[in-house]
Amino acid sequence: SRMGVTVETAIAGEQLGEPVGSIHVAPTDALRSTRVEAEELPLVIDEVPVLAMLGTHAPGETWFLGASELRVKESDRLAALVAGIRALGGHAAAESDDLVIAGGGLRGGVASSGGDHRVAMAFTVGSLAADRPSEVEGMEAAAVSFPGFVETLRSMGAGIEVVG
């Protein structure tokens, strides 16, 4: 609810040592930008890519402070997020180890996942609300953590085409 959405989860079991279930996300009154402090960041470090994409559609600026850990994940996620959001027609910058995202939406474009599964999925989800069709290079990386990602989005009505 911090960014203006309601998230409900229902854990159905466990698979490969990880909980599995369903997530229902619904808007509340209005999408809002937020500021994630450095001490909060470890609690959402793996969610930063998708939260950053949410931030591109929220009015104002969304900040992730002290995000240096993003530089040493499967890729330099901080650099990948800034480059990808810009490539998709949004506004993002890295100020030291802080990530700042300016709302206003995405115009559309071509972004590279850099081979990072979380970045690939985040760019794909964020692009669904872009003004024009977008392309995410390196989508095969999504299979690392979510083998049925594209098919799941298609089953929910997303118009996704896999090229190459």
Coordinates of C-alpha atoms in Angstrom, one line a residue:
S1 CA 0.0 0.0 0.0
R2 CA 3.0 2.3 0.4
M3 CA 3.1 2.9 -3.4
G4 CA -0.7 2.9 -3.8
V5 CA -1.3 -0.8 -4.5
T6 CA -2.7 -3.6 -2.4
V7 CA -0.8 -6.8 -2.5
E8 CA -2.3 -10.1 -1.2
T9 CA -0.4 -13.3 -1.1
A10 CA -1.6 -16.9 -0.7
I11 CA 1.1 -19.5 -0.1
A12 CA 0.0 -22.8 -1.6
G13 CA 3.1 -24.9 -0.8
E14 CA 6.8 -25.2 -1.4
Q15 CA 8.8 -26.1 -4.5
L16 CA 12.6 -26.5 -4.6
G17 CA 12.7 -25.1 -1.1
E18 CA 10.9 -21.9 -2.1
P19 CA 7.3 -20.9 -1.2
V20 CA 4.9 -21.0 -4.1
G21 CA 1.4 -19.5 -4.4
S22 CA -0.5 -16.6 -5.8
I23 CA -0.1 -12.9 -5.6
H24 CA -3.0 -10.5 -6.3
V25 CA -2.0 -6.9 -6.9
A26 CA -4.7 -4.2 -7.2
P27 CA -4.6 -0.4 -7.4
T28 CA -5.9 1.7 -4.5
D29 CA -6.7 5.4 -4.9
A30 CA -3.6 6.4 -6.8
L31 CA -0.1 5.2 -7.5
R32 CA 2.5 7.0 -5.4
S33 CA 6.2 7.4 -5.4
T34 CA 8.2 6.4 -2.4
R35 CA 11.6 6.6 -0.7
V36 CA 13.2 3.3 0.4
E37 CA 15.8 4.0 3.0
A38 CA 19.2 2.2 3.1
E39 CA 18.2 0.2 6.2
E40 CA 15.0 -1.0 4.5
L41 CA 16.7 -2.0 1.2
P42 CA 18.0 -5.4 2.3
L43 CA 14.3 -6.4 2.9
V44 CA 13.4 -5.7 -0.7
I45 CA 16.7 -6.0 -2.6
D46 CA 15.4 -8.7 -5.0
E47 CA 12.2 -6.7 -5.6
V48 CA 14.0 -3.4 -6.5
P49 CA 13.9 -4.0 -10.3
V50 CA 10.1 -4.4 -10.4
L51 CA 9.6 -1.6 -7.8
A52 CA 11.7 0.7 -9.9
M53 CA 9.5 -0.1 -12.9
L54 CA 6.5 0.7 -10.7
G55 CA 8.2 4.0 -9.9
T56 CA 8.4 4.9 -13.6
H57 CA 4.6 5.1 -13.6
A58 CA 4.2 6.9 -10.2
P59 CA 4.1 10.7 -10.0
G60 CA 7.1 12.3 -8.4
E61 CA 10.4 10.6 -7.6
T62 CA 11.0 7.1 -6.2
W63 CA 14.3 6.7 -4.4
F64 CA 16.3 3.6 -3.4
L65 CA 19.0 4.8 -1.0
G66 CA 22.3 3.0 -0.4
A67 CA 21.7 0.5 -3.2
S68 CA 25.3 -0.5 -3.7
E69 CA 24.4 -4.2 -3.2
L70 CA 22.6 -4.0 -6.6
R71 CA 26.0 -3.6 -8.2
V72 CA 27.1 -7.1 -7.1
K73 CA 24.1 -9.2 -7.9
E74 CA 23.8 -11.4 -11.0
S75 CA 24.7 -8.2 -12.9
D76 CA 25.2 -4.6 -12.0
R77 CA 21.5 -4.1 -11.5
L78 CA 21.9 -0.5 -10.6
A79 CA 23.5 0.3 -14.0
A80 CA 21.1 -2.1 -15.9
L81 CA 18.1 -0.4 -14.3
V82 CA 19.2 3.1 -15.2
A83 CA 20.2 2.2 -18.8
G84 CA 17.0 0.1 -19.3
I85 CA 14.6 2.6 -18.0
R86 CA 16.1 5.3 -20.1
A87 CA 16.1 3.0 -23.2
L88 CA 12.4 2.4 -22.5
G89 CA 11.7 6.2 -22.5
G90 CA 11.7 6.7 -18.8
H91 CA 13.8 8.8 -16.4
A92 CA 16.3 7.2 -14.0
A93 CA 19.7 8.1 -12.6
A94 CA 22.3 6.6 -10.2
E95 CA 23.5 9.2 -7.8
S96 CA 26.4 7.6 -6.0
D97 CA 24.8 4.4 -4.7
D98 CA 21.3 5.8 -4.8
L99 CA 18.8 5.0 -7.5
V100 CA 16.3 7.7 -8.4
I101 CA 13.4 7.1 -10.7
A102 CA 11.2 9.9 -12.0
G103 CA 7.6 9.1 -12.7
G104 CA 5.8 10.0 -15.9
G105 CA 5.6 6.6 -17.5
L106 CA 7.5 4.9 -20.3
R107 CA 7.4 5.8 -23.9
G108 CA 8.6 2.4 -25.1
G109 CA 11.8 1.3 -26.7
V110 CA 14.4 -1.5 -26.6
A111 CA 16.1 -2.4 -23.3
S112 CA 18.7 -5.1 -22.5
S113 CA 18.3 -7.3 -19.5
G114 CA 22.0 -7.9 -19.4
G115 CA 21.2 -11.5 -18.9
D116 CA 19.7 -10.9 -15.4
H117 CA 16.5 -12.7 -14.7
R118 CA 15.0 -10.2 -12.4
V119 CA 15.8 -7.3 -14.7
A120 CA 14.3 -9.1 -17.7
M121 CA 11.1 -9.7 -15.8
A122 CA 10.9 -6.2 -14.4
F123 CA 11.5 -4.6 -17.8
T124 CA 8.8 -6.8 -19.3
V125 CA 6.2 -6.0 -16.7
G126 CA 7.0 -2.3 -16.8
S127 CA 6.8 -2.2 -20.5
L128 CA 3.3 -3.5 -20.6
A129 CA 2.2 0.0 -19.5
A130 CA 4.5 1.8 -22.0
D131 CA 3.0 4.2 -24.6
R132 CA 4.2 2.0 -27.5
P133 CA 5.4 -1.6 -28.0
S134 CA 8.8 -2.3 -26.4
E135 CA 11.4 -5.0 -26.7
V136 CA 13.4 -6.6 -23.9
E137 CA 16.6 -8.3 -25.0
G138 CA 17.8 -11.3 -23.1
M139 CA 14.3 -12.5 -22.0
E140 CA 15.6 -16.1 -21.8
A141 CA 17.2 -15.1 -18.5
A142 CA 13.7 -15.1 -16.9
A143 CA 13.7 -18.9 -17.0
V144 CA 16.4 -19.0 -14.3
S145 CA 13.7 -18.2 -11.6
F146 CA 10.4 -18.4 -13.5
P147 CA 10.4 -20.8 -16.4
G148 CA 6.8 -20.1 -17.4
F149 CA 7.0 -16.3 -17.1
V150 CA 6.0 -15.3 -20.6
E151 CA 3.3 -17.9 -20.8
T152 CA 1.9 -16.8 -17.4
L153 CA 1.7 -13.2 -18.6
R154 CA 0.1 -14.3 -21.8
S155 CA -2.5 -16.2 -19.8
M156 CA -3.4 -12.9 -18.1
G157 CA -3.9 -11.2 -21.4
A158 CA -0.5 -9.6 -21.9
G159 CA 0.4 -9.2 -25.6
I160 CA 3.9 -10.6 -25.5
E161 CA 5.8 -11.8 -28.6
V162 CA 9.1 -13.6 -28.2
V163 CA 11.5 -12.7 -31.0
G164 CA 14.7 -14.6 -31.8

